[in-house]
Short mmCIF file of C-alpha atoms and ligand atoms in Angstrom, two decimals:
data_model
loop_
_atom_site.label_atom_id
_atom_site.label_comp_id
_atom_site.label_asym_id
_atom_site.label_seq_id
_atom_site.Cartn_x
_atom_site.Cartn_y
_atom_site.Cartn_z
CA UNK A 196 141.69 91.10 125.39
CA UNK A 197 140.23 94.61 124.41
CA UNK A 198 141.73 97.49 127.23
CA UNK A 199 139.31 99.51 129.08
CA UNK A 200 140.75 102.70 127.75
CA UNK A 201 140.97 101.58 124.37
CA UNK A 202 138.03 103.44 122.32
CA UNK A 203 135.11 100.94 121.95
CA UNK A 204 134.76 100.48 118.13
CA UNK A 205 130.91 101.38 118.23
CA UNK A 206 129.64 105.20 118.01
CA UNK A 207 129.49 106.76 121.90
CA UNK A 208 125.90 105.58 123.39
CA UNK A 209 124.89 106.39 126.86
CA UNK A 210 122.31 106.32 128.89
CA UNK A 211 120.61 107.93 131.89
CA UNK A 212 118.74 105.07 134.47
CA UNK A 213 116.59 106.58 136.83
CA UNK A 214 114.65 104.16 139.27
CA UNK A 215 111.40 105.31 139.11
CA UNK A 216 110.42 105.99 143.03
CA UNK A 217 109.23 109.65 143.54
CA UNK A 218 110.18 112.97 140.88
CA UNK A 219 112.99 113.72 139.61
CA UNK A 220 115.41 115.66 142.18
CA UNK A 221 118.72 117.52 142.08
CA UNK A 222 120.58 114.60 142.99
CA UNK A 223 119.27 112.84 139.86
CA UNK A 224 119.05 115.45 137.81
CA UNK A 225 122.97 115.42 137.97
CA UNK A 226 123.34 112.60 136.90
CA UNK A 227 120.94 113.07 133.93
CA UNK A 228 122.80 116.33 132.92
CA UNK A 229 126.07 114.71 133.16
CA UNK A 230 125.51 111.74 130.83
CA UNK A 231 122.93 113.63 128.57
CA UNK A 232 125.99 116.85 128.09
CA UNK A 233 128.77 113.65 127.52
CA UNK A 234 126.90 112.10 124.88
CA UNK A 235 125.74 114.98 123.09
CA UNK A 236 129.45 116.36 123.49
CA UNK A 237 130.48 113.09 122.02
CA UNK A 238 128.12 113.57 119.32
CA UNK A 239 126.97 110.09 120.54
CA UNK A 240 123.24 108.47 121.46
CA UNK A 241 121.60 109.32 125.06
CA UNK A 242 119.09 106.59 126.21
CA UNK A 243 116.56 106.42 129.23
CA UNK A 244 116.72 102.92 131.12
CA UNK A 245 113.63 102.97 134.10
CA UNK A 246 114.83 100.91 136.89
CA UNK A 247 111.63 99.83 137.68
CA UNK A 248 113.10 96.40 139.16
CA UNK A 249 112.35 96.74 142.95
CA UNK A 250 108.17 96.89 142.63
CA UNK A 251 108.02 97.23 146.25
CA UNK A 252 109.72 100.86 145.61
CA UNK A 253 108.58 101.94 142.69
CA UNK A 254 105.89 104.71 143.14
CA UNK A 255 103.24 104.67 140.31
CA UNK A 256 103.16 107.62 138.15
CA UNK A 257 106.81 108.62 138.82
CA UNK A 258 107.87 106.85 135.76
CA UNK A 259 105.95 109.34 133.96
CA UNK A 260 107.12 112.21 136.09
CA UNK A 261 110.86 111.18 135.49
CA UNK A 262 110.09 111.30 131.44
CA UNK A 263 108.13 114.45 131.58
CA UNK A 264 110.63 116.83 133.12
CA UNK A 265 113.21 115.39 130.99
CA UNK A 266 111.67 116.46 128.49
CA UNK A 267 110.82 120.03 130.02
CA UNK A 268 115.20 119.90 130.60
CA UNK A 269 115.86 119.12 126.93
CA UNK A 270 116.69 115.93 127.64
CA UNK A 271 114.62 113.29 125.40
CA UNK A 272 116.00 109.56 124.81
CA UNK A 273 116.80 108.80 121.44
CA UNK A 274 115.57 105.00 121.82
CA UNK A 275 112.38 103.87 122.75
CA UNK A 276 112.71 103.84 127.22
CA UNK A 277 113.58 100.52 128.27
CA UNK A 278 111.54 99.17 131.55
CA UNK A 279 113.31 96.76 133.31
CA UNK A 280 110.16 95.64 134.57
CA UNK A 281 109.71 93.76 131.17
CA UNK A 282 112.97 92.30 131.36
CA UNK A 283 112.95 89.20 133.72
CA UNK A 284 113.68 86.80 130.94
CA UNK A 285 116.67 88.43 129.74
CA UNK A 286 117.94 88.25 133.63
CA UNK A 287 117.22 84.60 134.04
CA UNK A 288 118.75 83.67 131.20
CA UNK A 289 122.14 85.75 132.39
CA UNK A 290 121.92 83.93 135.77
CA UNK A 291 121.24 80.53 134.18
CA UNK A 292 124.75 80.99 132.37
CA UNK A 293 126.20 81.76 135.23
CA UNK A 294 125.08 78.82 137.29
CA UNK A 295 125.99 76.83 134.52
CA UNK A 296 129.58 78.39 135.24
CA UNK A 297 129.57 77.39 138.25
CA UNK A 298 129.79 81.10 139.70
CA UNK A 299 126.59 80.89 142.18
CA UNK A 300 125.24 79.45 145.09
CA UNK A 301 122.25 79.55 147.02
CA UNK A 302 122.04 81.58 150.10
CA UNK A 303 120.37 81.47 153.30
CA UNK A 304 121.20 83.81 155.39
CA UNK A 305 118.98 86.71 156.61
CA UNK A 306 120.17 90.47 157.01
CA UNK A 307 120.14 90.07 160.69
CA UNK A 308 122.75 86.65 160.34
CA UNK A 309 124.73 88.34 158.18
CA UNK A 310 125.46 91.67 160.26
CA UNK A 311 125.67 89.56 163.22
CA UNK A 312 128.63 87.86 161.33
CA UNK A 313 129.77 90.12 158.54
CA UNK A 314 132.88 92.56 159.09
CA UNK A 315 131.83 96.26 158.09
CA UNK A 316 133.60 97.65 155.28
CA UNK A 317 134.53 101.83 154.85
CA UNK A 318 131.42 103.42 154.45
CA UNK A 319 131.13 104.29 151.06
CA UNK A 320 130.64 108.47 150.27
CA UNK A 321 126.80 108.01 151.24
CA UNK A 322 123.69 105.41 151.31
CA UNK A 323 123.83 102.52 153.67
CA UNK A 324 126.88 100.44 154.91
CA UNK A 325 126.92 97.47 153.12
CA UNK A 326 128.31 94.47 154.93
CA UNK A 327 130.65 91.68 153.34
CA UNK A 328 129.12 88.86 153.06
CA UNK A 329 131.05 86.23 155.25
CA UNK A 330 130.96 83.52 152.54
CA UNK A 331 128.71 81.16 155.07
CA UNK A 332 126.60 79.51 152.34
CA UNK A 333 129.50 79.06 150.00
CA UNK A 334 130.18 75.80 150.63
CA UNK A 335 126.46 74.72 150.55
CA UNK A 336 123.44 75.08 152.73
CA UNK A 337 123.81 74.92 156.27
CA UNK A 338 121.58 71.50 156.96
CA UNK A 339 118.36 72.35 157.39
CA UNK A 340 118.02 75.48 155.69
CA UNK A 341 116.57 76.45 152.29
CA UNK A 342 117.88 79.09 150.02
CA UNK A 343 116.77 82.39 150.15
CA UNK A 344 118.90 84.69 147.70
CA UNK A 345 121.27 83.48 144.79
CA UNK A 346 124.81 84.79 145.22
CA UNK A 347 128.05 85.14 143.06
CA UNK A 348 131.15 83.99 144.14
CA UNK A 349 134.11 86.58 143.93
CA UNK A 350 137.35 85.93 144.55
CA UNK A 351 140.74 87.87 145.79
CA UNK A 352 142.57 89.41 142.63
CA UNK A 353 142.20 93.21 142.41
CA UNK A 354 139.43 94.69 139.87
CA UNK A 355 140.61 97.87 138.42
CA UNK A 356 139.50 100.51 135.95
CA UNK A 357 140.41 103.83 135.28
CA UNK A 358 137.45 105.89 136.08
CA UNK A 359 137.22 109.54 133.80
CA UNK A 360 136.81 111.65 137.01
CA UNK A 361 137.48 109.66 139.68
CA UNK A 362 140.86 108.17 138.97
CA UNK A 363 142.06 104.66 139.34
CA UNK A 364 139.46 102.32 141.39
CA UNK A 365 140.71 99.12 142.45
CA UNK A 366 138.78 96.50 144.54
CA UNK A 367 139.06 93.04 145.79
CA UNK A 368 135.74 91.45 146.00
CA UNK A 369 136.52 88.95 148.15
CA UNK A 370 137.88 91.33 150.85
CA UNK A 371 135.89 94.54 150.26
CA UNK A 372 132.28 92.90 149.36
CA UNK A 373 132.03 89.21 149.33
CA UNK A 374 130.00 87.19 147.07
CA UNK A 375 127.39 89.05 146.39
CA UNK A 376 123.40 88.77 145.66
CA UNK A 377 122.12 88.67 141.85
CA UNK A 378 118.45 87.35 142.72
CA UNK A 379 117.15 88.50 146.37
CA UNK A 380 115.08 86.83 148.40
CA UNK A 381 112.31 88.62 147.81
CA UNK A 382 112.94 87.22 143.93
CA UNK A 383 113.71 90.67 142.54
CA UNK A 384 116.73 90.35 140.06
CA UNK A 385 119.63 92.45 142.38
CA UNK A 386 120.32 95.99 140.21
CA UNK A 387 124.06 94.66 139.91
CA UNK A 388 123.07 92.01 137.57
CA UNK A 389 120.06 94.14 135.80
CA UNK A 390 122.57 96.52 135.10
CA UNK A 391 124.78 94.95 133.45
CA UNK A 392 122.44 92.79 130.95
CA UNK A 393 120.71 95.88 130.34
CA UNK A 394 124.30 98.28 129.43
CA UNK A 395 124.88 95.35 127.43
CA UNK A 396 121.73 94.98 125.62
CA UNK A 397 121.82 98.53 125.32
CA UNK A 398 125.24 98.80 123.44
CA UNK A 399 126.02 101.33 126.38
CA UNK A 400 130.11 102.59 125.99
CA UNK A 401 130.09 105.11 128.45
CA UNK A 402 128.21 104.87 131.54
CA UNK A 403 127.96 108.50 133.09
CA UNK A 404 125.98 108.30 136.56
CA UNK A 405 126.86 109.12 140.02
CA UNK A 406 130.07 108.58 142.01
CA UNK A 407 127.49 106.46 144.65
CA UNK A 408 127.94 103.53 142.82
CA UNK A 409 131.52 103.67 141.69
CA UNK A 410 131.78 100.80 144.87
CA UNK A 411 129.71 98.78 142.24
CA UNK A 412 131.30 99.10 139.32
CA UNK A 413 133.68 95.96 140.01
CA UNK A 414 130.95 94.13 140.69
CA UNK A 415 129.62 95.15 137.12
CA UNK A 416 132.95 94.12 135.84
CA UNK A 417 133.30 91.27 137.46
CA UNK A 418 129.70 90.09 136.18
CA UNK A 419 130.64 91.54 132.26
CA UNK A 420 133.75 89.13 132.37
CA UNK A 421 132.04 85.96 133.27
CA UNK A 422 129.46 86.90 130.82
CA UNK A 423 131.64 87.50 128.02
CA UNK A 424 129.93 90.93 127.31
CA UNK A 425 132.24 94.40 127.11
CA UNK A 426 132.88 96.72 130.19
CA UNK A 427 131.61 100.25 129.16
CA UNK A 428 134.05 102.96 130.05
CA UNK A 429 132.57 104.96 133.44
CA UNK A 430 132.90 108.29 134.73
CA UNK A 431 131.72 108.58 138.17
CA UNK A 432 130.18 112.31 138.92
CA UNK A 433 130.07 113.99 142.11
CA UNK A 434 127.05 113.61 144.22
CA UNK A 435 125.39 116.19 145.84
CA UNK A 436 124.88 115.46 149.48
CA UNK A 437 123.23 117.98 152.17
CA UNK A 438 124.85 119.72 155.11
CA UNK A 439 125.13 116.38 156.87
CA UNK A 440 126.88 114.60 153.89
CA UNK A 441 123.68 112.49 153.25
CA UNK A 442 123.14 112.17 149.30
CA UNK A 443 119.94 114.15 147.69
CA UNK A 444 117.93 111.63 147.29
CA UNK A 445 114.10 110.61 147.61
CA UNK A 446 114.58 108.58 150.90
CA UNK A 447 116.60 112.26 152.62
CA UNK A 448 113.00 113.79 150.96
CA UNK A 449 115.73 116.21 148.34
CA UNK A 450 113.00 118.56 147.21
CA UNK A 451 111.65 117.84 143.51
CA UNK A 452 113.42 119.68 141.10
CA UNK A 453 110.71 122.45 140.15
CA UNK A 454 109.97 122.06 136.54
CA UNK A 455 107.85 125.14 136.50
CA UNK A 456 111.18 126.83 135.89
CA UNK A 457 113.11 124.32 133.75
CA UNK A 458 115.84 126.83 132.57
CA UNK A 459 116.93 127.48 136.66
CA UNK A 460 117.35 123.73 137.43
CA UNK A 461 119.26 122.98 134.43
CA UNK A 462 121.10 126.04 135.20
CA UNK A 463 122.28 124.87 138.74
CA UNK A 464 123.40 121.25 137.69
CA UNK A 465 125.76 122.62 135.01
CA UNK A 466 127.38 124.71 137.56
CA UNK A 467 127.26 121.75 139.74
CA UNK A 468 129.39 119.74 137.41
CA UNK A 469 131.54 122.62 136.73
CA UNK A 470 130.12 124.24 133.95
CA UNK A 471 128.70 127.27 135.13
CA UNK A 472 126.92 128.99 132.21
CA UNK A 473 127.40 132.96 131.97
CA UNK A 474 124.73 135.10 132.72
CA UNK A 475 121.98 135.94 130.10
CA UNK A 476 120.40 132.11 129.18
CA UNK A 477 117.39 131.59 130.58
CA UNK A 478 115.91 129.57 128.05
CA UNK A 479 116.95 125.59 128.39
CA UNK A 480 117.67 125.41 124.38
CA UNK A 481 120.18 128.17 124.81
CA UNK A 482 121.55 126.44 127.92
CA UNK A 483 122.40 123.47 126.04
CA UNK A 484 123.73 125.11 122.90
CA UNK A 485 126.44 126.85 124.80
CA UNK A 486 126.87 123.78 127.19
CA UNK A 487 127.44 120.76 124.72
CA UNK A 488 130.50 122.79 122.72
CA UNK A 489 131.89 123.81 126.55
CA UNK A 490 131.38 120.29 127.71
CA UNK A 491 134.53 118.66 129.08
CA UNK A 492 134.79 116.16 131.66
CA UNK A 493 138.64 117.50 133.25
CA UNK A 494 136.47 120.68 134.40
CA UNK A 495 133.68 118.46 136.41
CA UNK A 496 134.99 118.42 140.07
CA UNK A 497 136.94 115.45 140.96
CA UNK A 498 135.37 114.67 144.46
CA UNK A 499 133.15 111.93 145.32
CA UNK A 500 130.67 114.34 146.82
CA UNK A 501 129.85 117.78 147.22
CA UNK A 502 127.33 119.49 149.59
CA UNK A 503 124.87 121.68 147.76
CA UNK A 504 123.19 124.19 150.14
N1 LIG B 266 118.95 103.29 139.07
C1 LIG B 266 120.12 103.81 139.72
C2 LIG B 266 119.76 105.03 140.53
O1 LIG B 266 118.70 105.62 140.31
C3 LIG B 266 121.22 104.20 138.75
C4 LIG B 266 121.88 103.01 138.18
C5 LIG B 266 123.01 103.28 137.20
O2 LIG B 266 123.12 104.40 136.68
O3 LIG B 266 123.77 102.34 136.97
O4 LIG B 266 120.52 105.39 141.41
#
């Protein structure tokens, strides 16, 4: 069995996936920055994945918005941008192997049953607490009841992977999540399967995004393993979170990033990640040429989070 740290054979591709509801903001403009400076660094690919999954959240127009002030940063994809949106086959095929696997059940439970049940695990750096799932369904449907979501089952032994800037991460699924949802009840495809047909499909090796879902990325491994596909190698970045340790992001309204002065913005999240350019570029071409020869992942902070003012 390949090693995670071994070097995938294929030529460094990665990939920046925004989910498309409201501009782009400094919280994901990190995260683009980060993955755009560690491909080019790598003299690999950088691709643009919209998670345009959840329709109930996805704002029209900010797909557009997302791809425009790329652009405006530098940052253009070097594929064709993949919509998840058009990609519901590709995830019912992945969950049809898995049922054939034996690896899901049908669930019943509401949110309200579940937190009325569940034990609470350590809130993760930000977003909201996500509860274990106390395995009721496992065993089938309670009588009477109909399924709802489609879940995976997990068990006990320890997922690790060694994570570029955030260390070791080890988790038991069974302990610290519970079998978890890969088609909701509202029918949406969960993002922890999407994900990882679409890094797969994608020929992603290093997934560069923010340290908010390194709790996932067992999950993700756990799905690549019983789909036979690889596990990319991931470097988790700081977030940036606001005075009250809530991440930037569009539901704490994080102020769009203004693309009227592209240079300033770009500016701020190479600082951010520990690259602070010297003084003198203002235009972003020259930002980038010094960046992507400076680039080096041991000088991006190794927290989890870090409040921007
Ligand atoms: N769509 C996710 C977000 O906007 C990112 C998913 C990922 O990078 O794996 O937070």
């Amino acid at each position: 069995m390949p090693s995670i740290d071994a070097d995938p054979p294929q030529r460094y591709r990665g990939r920046f996936a925004p989910s498309p509801t409201g501009p782009l903001h400094f919280g994901s403009l990190v995260a683009a920055v980060g993955s755009h400076a560690d491909a080019r660094a790598h003299g690999g690919e950088w691709l643009v994945r919209m998670e345009d999954l959840d329709a109930p959240r996805t704002v029209p127009g900010a797909a557009a918005a997302i791809l425009d002030g790329l652009a405006a940063l530098g940052m253009n994809s070097d594929a064709p941008v993949l919509f998840q949106s058009s990609r519901g086959d590709a995830y019912r095929a992945a969950l049809d192997r898995l049922t054939s696997a034996g690896l899901t059940y049908p669930c019943a439970c509401s949110r309200r049953e579940i937190a009325d049940s569940a034990l609470r695990f350590g809130a993760p750096v930000d977003g909201p607490r996500e509860l274990v799932y106390p395995g009721t369904c496992r065993r089938g449907l309670p009588a009477g009841r109909s399924g709802r979501a489609i879940r995976c089952r997990v068990d006990d032994a320890p997922i690790a992977f060694e994570d570029a800037v955030q260390g070791t991460v080890r988790q038991r699924l069974a302990r610290e999540v519970g079998d978890f949802v890969l088609l909701r009840a509202d029918g949406i495809f969960a993002y922890q399967l999407a994900v990882v047909v679409d890094d797969a499909e994608q020929g992603i090796t290093d997934v560069v995004r923010g340290a908010d879902l390194l709790d996932s990325t067992p999950r993700q491994i756990r799905l690549q393993r019983a789909l036979g596909l690889p596990t990319p190698r991931y470097c988790h970045l700081p977030v940036a979170t606001d005075a009250r340790g809530e991440k930037l992001s569009k539901q704490t309204r994080a102020a769009p990033v203004d693309l009227g002065r592209p240079a300033d913005a770009l500016r701020r999240a190479l600082a951010f990640l520990g690259h602070p350019p010297p003084a003198g570029l203002d235009e972003v071409a020259a930002l980038w040429a010094w960046a992507v020869p400076q680039w080096d992942r041991a000088r991006i902070p190794r927290a989890r989070a870090i409040p921007v003012a």
